[in-house]
Amino acid sequence: MDSIQLPRPIFNFQASSVAHHWEIGCFPLRGREVLCIDQNGCCFLFDGDTRNAVTMPGLCQPKRFPLSLFVPSTGVDNDSGSLFIMESVVKPESTSSGPRSDQFEAFVYRTPSPRRHLSSTCQSLPPPPFVRDPKFSNIRTKITSYAVVSGGSEMCISVEGAGTYCMDTVKHTWRHVGEWILPFNGKVEYVPELKLWFGLSAKTNHLAATDLSAMDDDCFQQPELLKTWMELSPPKNWWDLSNSHLVSLGSGRFCIARFFYTRHLMGYYYDQIVDNRFVVLTGVDVVPCVHDTSSGIANGGTGDLRMIKYESKLHVPNGSGEIERVF
């Protein structure tokens, strides 16, 4: 496997330290725009094309383990959108906490144009029903997977032990879809060219596809995976370091980042344990199977998909930095 090194950074930034701790989360918006949020909830918007950074209003409440979903606006404001930011590990709240929760927020922004300046607002949202359900009063629940569904009019979250919920992205109202959860780990991406949703399987951690187009149907049942693909078969001594990341590159193309470590014994008496951390990046392309109409033989069958795997590249941390997240 070929190795790669990180290029020189085009921009450097760091959060201010609080009790010797600092952290920055990066949440993609439209194109190459990224909202960066530190552990205090301070925000700035970075544009990878112009290399400009603009300070933005802070979050209503800092998030410990945040995740996000971006929903673009439609109509005349199609260059704008809403970034929904949520705590992935959700703590219970009392029923007297008020109509909104600081664990769920919407960051609404409008990109600049000849007629307007960049503007943004941040607002707390009503929590999903399980957050204030007495049944979960002593439990910290975890969002295991999440996606944008129903053409962008809803976002969907699956919660360990609580089921699956959808929120109207305009009215900010929640509904309980079912006691089941989506068969994925992490973010699930919609590919309009294939009319399917793709994510990493909760069972195998392989790339997988399913159909969530009927999520707005009250009778919708737990979706089944239509197909899975394995793009990497790591050696047995490669241990998972953290959750893998699936990044959609558009039109069924993906980059899959997997984080590993190996462990070795060092020292004269082999009594020192040394961990070596590294990342493997693999590019794949999911495309419809090609049918040979002249011979009457089809590769797969009607509606079948196949995965084209490209080279995997390995990155070992050195003086140029370490990859912790890919988006």
Tab-separated table of C-alpha atoms in Angstrom:
chain	number	residue	atom	x	y	z
A	1	MET	CA	0.000	0.000	0.000
A	2	ASP	CA	1.414	3.376	-1.018
A	3	SER	CA	1.944	6.028	1.654
A	4	ILE	CA	0.943	9.678	1.389
A	5	GLN	CA	1.979	12.798	3.277
A	6	LEU	CA	-0.153	15.800	4.060
A	7	PRO	CA	0.512	18.895	1.937
A	8	ARG	CA	1.410	22.186	3.558
A	9	PRO	CA	-1.650	23.601	5.354
A	10	ILE	CA	-3.462	26.488	3.674
A	11	PHE	CA	-4.738	27.741	7.014
A	12	ASN	CA	-3.880	27.246	10.707
A	13	PHE	CA	-6.139	27.896	13.669
A	14	GLN	CA	-6.344	26.806	17.291
A	15	ALA	CA	-8.908	27.114	20.064
A	16	SER	CA	-8.104	29.012	23.227
A	17	SER	CA	-7.115	26.707	26.074
A	18	VAL	CA	-9.497	26.101	28.978
A	19	ALA	CA	-8.039	24.101	31.864
A	20	HIS	CA	-5.299	22.865	29.487
A	21	HIS	CA	-7.921	21.515	27.100
A	22	TRP	CA	-8.766	22.729	23.626
A	23	GLU	CA	-10.683	21.212	20.773
A	24	ILE	CA	-12.149	22.326	17.447
A	25	GLY	CA	-14.931	20.560	15.585
A	26	CYS	CA	-15.324	21.111	11.837
A	27	PHE	CA	-18.765	20.848	10.258
A	28	PRO	CA	-19.127	21.031	6.447
A	29	LEU	CA	-21.701	23.335	4.895
A	30	ARG	CA	-22.185	23.893	1.161
A	31	GLY	CA	-19.229	23.453	-1.215
A	32	ARG	CA	-15.937	24.026	0.602
A	33	GLU	CA	-17.360	26.083	3.446
A	34	VAL	CA	-16.762	24.720	6.938
A	35	LEU	CA	-18.117	25.927	10.261
A	36	CYS	CA	-15.481	25.535	12.976
A	37	ILE	CA	-16.586	25.414	16.631
A	38	ASP	CA	-14.326	25.180	19.670
A	39	GLN	CA	-15.056	23.674	23.082
A	40	ASN	CA	-16.509	27.000	24.277
A	41	GLY	CA	-19.050	27.180	21.453
A	42	CYS	CA	-17.186	29.986	19.640
A	43	CYS	CA	-17.670	29.779	15.850
A	44	PHE	CA	-16.035	30.947	12.673
A	45	LEU	CA	-16.748	30.166	9.035
A	46	PHE	CA	-13.863	29.086	6.814
A	47	ASP	CA	-14.058	29.086	3.000
A	48	GLY	CA	-11.561	26.692	1.421
A	49	ASP	CA	-11.780	28.426	-1.959
A	50	THR	CA	-11.193	32.009	-0.848
A	51	ARG	CA	-9.205	31.006	2.275
A	52	ASN	CA	-11.151	33.540	4.270
A	53	ALA	CA	-12.300	33.103	7.852
A	54	VAL	CA	-15.231	35.061	9.306
A	55	THR	CA	-16.300	35.055	12.948
A	56	MET	CA	-19.880	33.940	13.516
A	57	PRO	CA	-22.332	34.020	16.440
A	58	GLY	CA	-21.532	31.401	19.073
A	59	LEU	CA	-23.682	28.417	19.939
A	60	CYS	CA	-26.346	28.770	22.595
A	61	GLN	CA	-24.494	26.079	24.539
A	62	PRO	CA	-21.113	24.380	23.885
A	63	LYS	CA	-21.368	20.763	22.732
A	64	ARG	CA	-19.245	17.937	24.136
A	65	PHE	CA	-19.606	15.355	21.333
A	66	PRO	CA	-21.409	17.184	18.515
A	67	LEU	CA	-22.604	15.897	15.172
A	68	SER	CA	-24.222	17.856	12.363
A	69	LEU	CA	-26.465	17.727	9.308
A	70	PHE	CA	-26.575	20.467	6.683
A	71	VAL	CA	-29.846	21.155	4.859
A	72	PRO	CA	-29.596	23.674	1.970
A	73	SER	CA	-32.351	26.201	1.459
A	74	THR	CA	-34.595	26.029	-1.581
A	75	GLY	CA	-35.870	28.754	-3.890
A	76	VAL	CA	-34.247	32.176	-4.090
A	77	ASP	CA	-31.978	31.479	-1.089
A	78	ASN	CA	-30.478	28.273	-2.460
A	79	ASP	CA	-26.986	29.487	-1.521
A	80	SER	CA	-28.003	29.475	2.134
A	81	GLY	CA	-29.069	26.763	4.517
A	82	SER	CA	-29.347	25.403	8.038
A	83	LEU	CA	-26.754	23.401	9.917
A	84	PHE	CA	-28.383	21.278	12.615
A	85	ILE	CA	-25.946	20.613	15.459
A	86	MET	CA	-26.746	17.968	18.069
A	87	GLU	CA	-25.123	16.259	21.015
A	88	SER	CA	-24.396	12.681	19.967
A	89	VAL	CA	-24.568	11.520	23.597
A	90	VAL	CA	-27.855	12.968	24.821
A	91	LYS	CA	-28.501	13.582	28.502
A	92	PRO	CA	-32.068	13.379	29.869
A	93	GLU	CA	-33.991	16.557	30.683
A	94	SER	CA	-36.903	17.261	33.000
A	95	THR	CA	-40.350	17.979	31.610
A	96	SER	CA	-40.169	21.466	33.184
A	97	SER	CA	-37.082	22.464	31.152
A	98	GLY	CA	-39.060	24.614	28.720
A	99	PRO	CA	-39.997	24.094	25.065
A	100	ARG	CA	-36.410	24.152	23.733
A	101	SER	CA	-33.182	22.307	24.467
A	102	ASP	CA	-29.575	23.513	24.211
A	103	GLN	CA	-28.570	20.000	23.117
A	104	PHE	CA	-30.174	20.576	19.708
A	105	GLU	CA	-29.507	23.772	17.745
A	106	ALA	CA	-29.996	25.176	14.262
A	107	PHE	CA	-27.319	27.395	12.756
A	108	VAL	CA	-29.057	29.321	9.957
A	109	TYR	CA	-26.866	31.301	7.600
A	110	ARG	CA	-27.170	33.268	4.361
A	111	THR	CA	-24.165	33.599	2.081
A	112	PRO	CA	-23.175	37.067	0.874
A	113	SER	CA	-24.337	38.409	-2.470
A	114	PRO	CA	-24.207	41.801	-4.249
A	115	ARG	CA	-27.409	42.702	-2.390
A	116	ARG	CA	-26.633	41.403	1.109
A	117	HIS	CA	-23.886	40.644	3.609
A	118	LEU	CA	-23.130	37.304	5.235
A	119	SER	CA	-25.586	36.791	8.076
A	120	SER	CA	-26.336	33.995	10.518
A	121	THR	CA	-28.401	33.168	13.577
A	122	CYS	CA	-28.260	30.319	16.057
A	123	GLN	CA	-31.313	29.036	17.902
A	124	SER	CA	-32.141	26.211	20.281
A	125	LEU	CA	-34.607	23.582	19.089
A	126	PRO	CA	-37.272	21.441	20.733
A	127	PRO	CA	-35.758	18.093	21.759
A	128	PRO	CA	-37.048	14.758	20.449
A	129	PRO	CA	-39.644	13.202	22.800
A	130	PHE	CA	-37.340	10.604	24.368
A	131	VAL	CA	-35.135	13.318	25.930
A	132	ARG	CA	-37.874	14.178	28.454
A	133	ASP	CA	-39.484	10.761	28.686
A	134	PRO	CA	-39.342	9.559	32.345
A	135	LYS	CA	-38.386	6.122	31.014
A	136	PHE	CA	-34.987	7.574	30.008
A	137	SER	CA	-34.532	9.858	33.027
A	138	ASN	CA	-31.451	7.975	34.254
A	139	ILE	CA	-30.009	7.034	30.872
A	140	ARG	CA	-27.639	8.859	28.548
A	141	THR	CA	-28.743	7.802	25.094
A	142	LYS	CA	-26.539	7.855	21.989
A	143	ILE	CA	-27.401	8.865	18.435
A	144	THR	CA	-26.020	5.994	16.362
A	145	SER	CA	-26.899	7.214	12.855
A	146	TYR	CA	-28.428	10.256	11.196
A	147	ALA	CA	-29.496	11.421	7.740
A	148	VAL	CA	-31.396	14.012	5.717
A	149	VAL	CA	-34.574	12.467	4.256
A	150	SER	CA	-37.821	13.434	2.511
A	151	GLY	CA	-36.057	15.695	0.023
A	152	GLY	CA	-34.500	17.811	2.771
A	153	SER	CA	-37.780	18.514	4.557
A	154	GLU	CA	-36.825	16.219	7.445
A	155	MET	CA	-33.748	15.039	9.284
A	156	CYS	CA	-33.704	11.588	10.810
A	157	ILE	CA	-31.857	10.293	13.880
A	158	SER	CA	-31.636	6.776	15.280
A	159	VAL	CA	-31.086	6.484	19.020
A	160	GLU	CA	-29.809	3.467	20.909
A	161	GLY	CA	-32.699	2.070	22.956
A	162	ALA	CA	-35.174	4.782	21.933
A	163	GLY	CA	-35.832	4.152	18.227
A	164	THR	CA	-35.884	6.454	15.216
A	165	TYR	CA	-37.211	10.015	15.034
A	166	CYS	CA	-37.685	12.570	12.262
A	167	MET	CA	-37.734	16.356	12.640
A	168	ASP	CA	-39.367	18.774	10.219
A	169	THR	CA	-36.500	21.068	9.197
A	170	VAL	CA	-38.826	24.082	8.850
A	171	LYS	CA	-41.409	23.644	11.630
A	172	HIS	CA	-38.908	21.972	14.010
A	173	THR	CA	-41.468	19.390	15.125
A	174	TRP	CA	-40.532	15.779	15.908
A	175	ARG	CA	-42.312	12.504	15.199
A	176	HIS	CA	-41.498	8.961	16.332
A	177	VAL	CA	-41.010	6.742	13.272
A	178	GLY	CA	-40.475	3.399	15.027
A	179	GLU	CA	-38.781	1.490	17.836
A	180	TRP	CA	-36.139	0.233	15.401
A	181	ILE	CA	-32.934	2.010	14.381
A	182	LEU	CA	-31.283	2.509	11.007
A	183	PRO	CA	-28.807	-0.266	10.077
A	184	PHE	CA	-25.861	2.159	9.943
A	185	ASN	CA	-23.196	3.739	12.091
A	186	GLY	CA	-22.665	7.483	11.705
A	187	LYS	CA	-23.823	9.784	8.948
A	188	VAL	CA	-25.904	8.412	6.068
A	189	GLU	CA	-25.539	10.133	2.681
A	190	TYR	CA	-28.179	10.439	-0.042
A	191	VAL	CA	-27.066	10.008	-3.672
A	192	PRO	CA	-29.769	11.496	-5.955
A	193	GLU	CA	-28.305	9.880	-9.099
A	194	LEU	CA	-28.911	6.427	-7.581
A	195	LYS	CA	-31.959	7.398	-5.469
A	196	LEU	CA	-30.473	5.555	-2.478
A	197	TRP	CA	-28.866	6.309	0.885
A	198	PHE	CA	-25.335	5.076	1.683
A	199	GLY	CA	-23.535	4.581	4.964
A	200	LEU	CA	-21.321	2.202	6.934
A	201	SER	CA	-23.158	-0.917	8.056
A	202	ALA	CA	-23.740	-1.232	11.808
A	203	LYS	CA	-23.007	-4.966	11.602
A	204	THR	CA	-19.980	-5.197	9.323
A	205	ASN	CA	-18.759	-1.580	9.063
A	206	HIS	CA	-18.746	-2.060	5.268
A	207	LEU	CA	-20.188	0.418	2.783
A	208	ALA	CA	-23.908	-0.306	2.381
A	209	ALA	CA	-26.992	1.034	0.603
A	210	THR	CA	-30.668	1.253	1.514
A	211	ASP	CA	-33.861	3.039	0.431
A	212	LEU	CA	-35.309	5.631	2.839
A	213	SER	CA	-37.601	7.310	0.306
A	214	ALA	CA	-40.740	6.162	2.152
A	215	MET	CA	-39.590	7.461	5.540
A	216	ASP	CA	-42.517	9.911	5.594
A	217	ASP	CA	-44.969	6.979	5.414
A	218	ASP	CA	-46.527	6.248	8.831
A	219	CYS	CA	-46.318	2.522	8.078
A	220	PHE	CA	-42.610	2.615	7.201
A	221	GLN	CA	-40.778	-0.387	8.665
A	222	GLN	CA	-37.126	-0.838	9.547
A	223	PRO	CA	-35.195	-0.580	6.269
A	224	GLU	CA	-33.069	-3.458	5.089
A	225	LEU	CA	-29.673	-3.106	3.478
A	226	LEU	CA	-29.924	-3.675	-0.269
A	227	LYS	CA	-26.252	-4.384	-0.744
A	228	THR	CA	-22.900	-4.131	1.038
A	229	TRP	CA	-19.358	-3.857	-0.276
A	230	MET	CA	-16.009	-4.443	1.425
A	231	GLU	CA	-13.335	-2.068	0.141
A	232	LEU	CA	-10.552	-3.038	2.563
A	233	SER	CA	-9.448	-6.271	4.254
A	234	PRO	CA	-6.959	-5.192	6.939
A	235	PRO	CA	-4.407	-7.584	8.469
A	236	LYS	CA	-5.349	-9.203	11.780
A	237	ASN	CA	-2.842	-7.120	13.732
A	238	TRP	CA	-4.473	-3.839	12.619
A	239	TRP	CA	-6.809	-2.759	15.414
A	240	ASP	CA	-9.571	-0.176	15.030
A	241	LEU	CA	-8.549	3.091	16.667
A	242	SER	CA	-11.801	5.026	16.187
A	243	ASN	CA	-14.951	5.072	14.064
A	244	SER	CA	-14.464	5.070	10.305
A	245	HIS	CA	-15.607	8.072	8.251
A	246	LEU	CA	-17.602	7.971	5.023
A	247	VAL	CA	-17.313	11.088	2.862
A	248	SER	CA	-19.563	11.612	-0.147
A	249	LEU	CA	-17.759	13.150	-3.134
A	250	GLY	CA	-20.916	13.327	-5.245
A	251	SER	CA	-22.543	11.096	-7.892
A	252	GLY	CA	-21.919	7.851	-5.972
A	253	ARG	CA	-18.238	8.497	-5.320
A	254	PHE	CA	-16.964	8.119	-1.766
A	255	CYS	CA	-13.807	8.330	0.280
A	256	ILE	CA	-13.685	5.905	3.210
A	257	ALA	CA	-11.258	6.772	6.011
A	258	ARG	CA	-10.371	4.012	8.448
A	259	PHE	CA	-8.282	4.632	11.575
A	260	PHE	CA	-6.005	1.867	12.885
A	261	TYR	CA	-3.175	1.175	15.260
A	262	THR	CA	-0.648	-1.619	15.692
A	263	ARG	CA	1.013	-2.565	18.969
A	264	HIS	CA	4.619	-3.647	19.440
A	265	LEU	CA	6.828	-4.593	22.363
A	266	MET	CA	10.025	-2.577	22.608
A	267	GLY	CA	12.969	-2.219	24.966
A	268	TYR	CA	15.768	-4.501	26.075
A	269	TYR	CA	13.337	-6.736	27.985
A	270	TYR	CA	10.455	-6.135	25.563
A	271	ASP	CA	8.526	-4.565	28.425
A	272	GLN	CA	7.554	-1.323	26.665
A	273	ILE	CA	4.325	-1.180	24.688
A	274	VAL	CA	4.383	1.125	21.664
A	275	ASP	CA	1.298	1.940	19.602
A	276	ASN	CA	1.641	3.055	15.986
A	277	ARG	CA	-1.372	4.993	14.668
A	278	PHE	CA	-2.230	5.450	11.003
A	279	VAL	CA	-5.106	6.133	8.601
A	280	VAL	CA	-6.095	4.357	5.384
A	281	LEU	CA	-7.992	6.363	2.744
A	282	THR	CA	-9.797	4.475	-0.022
A	283	GLY	CA	-11.711	5.900	-2.953
A	284	VAL	CA	-14.712	3.979	-4.321
A	285	ASP	CA	-17.370	4.580	-6.946
A	286	VAL	CA	-20.815	2.951	-6.779
A	287	VAL	CA	-22.381	2.637	-10.231
A	288	PRO	CA	-25.257	0.713	-11.845
A	289	CYS	CA	-24.336	-2.646	-13.313
A	290	VAL	CA	-23.890	-2.676	-17.084
A	291	HIS	CA	-26.322	-4.866	-19.027
A	292	ASP	CA	-25.277	-6.636	-22.209
A	293	THR	CA	-28.470	-6.368	-24.258
A	294	SER	CA	-26.940	-7.942	-27.356
A	295	SER	CA	-26.297	-11.273	-25.635
A	296	GLY	CA	-29.256	-11.077	-23.301
A	297	ILE	CA	-26.891	-11.430	-20.331
A	298	ALA	CA	-26.931	-8.821	-17.566
A	299	ASN	CA	-24.161	-8.194	-15.110
A	300	GLY	CA	-26.077	-8.490	-11.840
A	301	GLY	CA	-29.685	-7.727	-12.636
A	302	THR	CA	-32.084	-4.872	-13.027
A	303	GLY	CA	-31.361	-2.206	-10.455
A	304	ASP	CA	-28.131	-3.880	-9.274
A	305	LEU	CA	-25.139	-1.828	-8.250
A	306	ARG	CA	-21.443	-2.542	-8.241
A	307	MET	CA	-18.540	-0.899	-6.494
A	308	ILE	CA	-15.400	0.219	-8.311
A	309	LYS	CA	-12.506	0.300	-5.864
A	310	TYR	CA	-9.561	2.594	-6.404
A	311	GLU	CA	-6.212	2.648	-4.653
A	312	SER	CA	-5.932	2.735	-0.878
A	313	LYS	CA	-3.434	5.189	0.574
A	314	LEU	CA	-1.842	4.996	4.010
A	315	HIS	CA	-0.931	8.007	6.131
A	316	VAL	CA	1.382	7.678	9.138
A	317	PRO	CA	1.594	10.710	11.463
A	318	ASN	CA	4.846	12.646	11.322
A	319	GLY	CA	5.957	16.236	11.468
A	320	SER	CA	3.324	17.250	8.918
A	321	GLY	CA	0.471	16.389	11.282
A	322	GLU	CA	-2.048	13.651	11.979
A	323	ILE	CA	-5.411	13.008	10.312
A	324	GLU	CA	-8.170	12.862	12.920
A	325	ARG	CA	-11.238	13.552	10.805
A	326	VAL	CA	-12.129	13.475	7.126
A	327	PHE	CA	-15.138	15.381	5.723
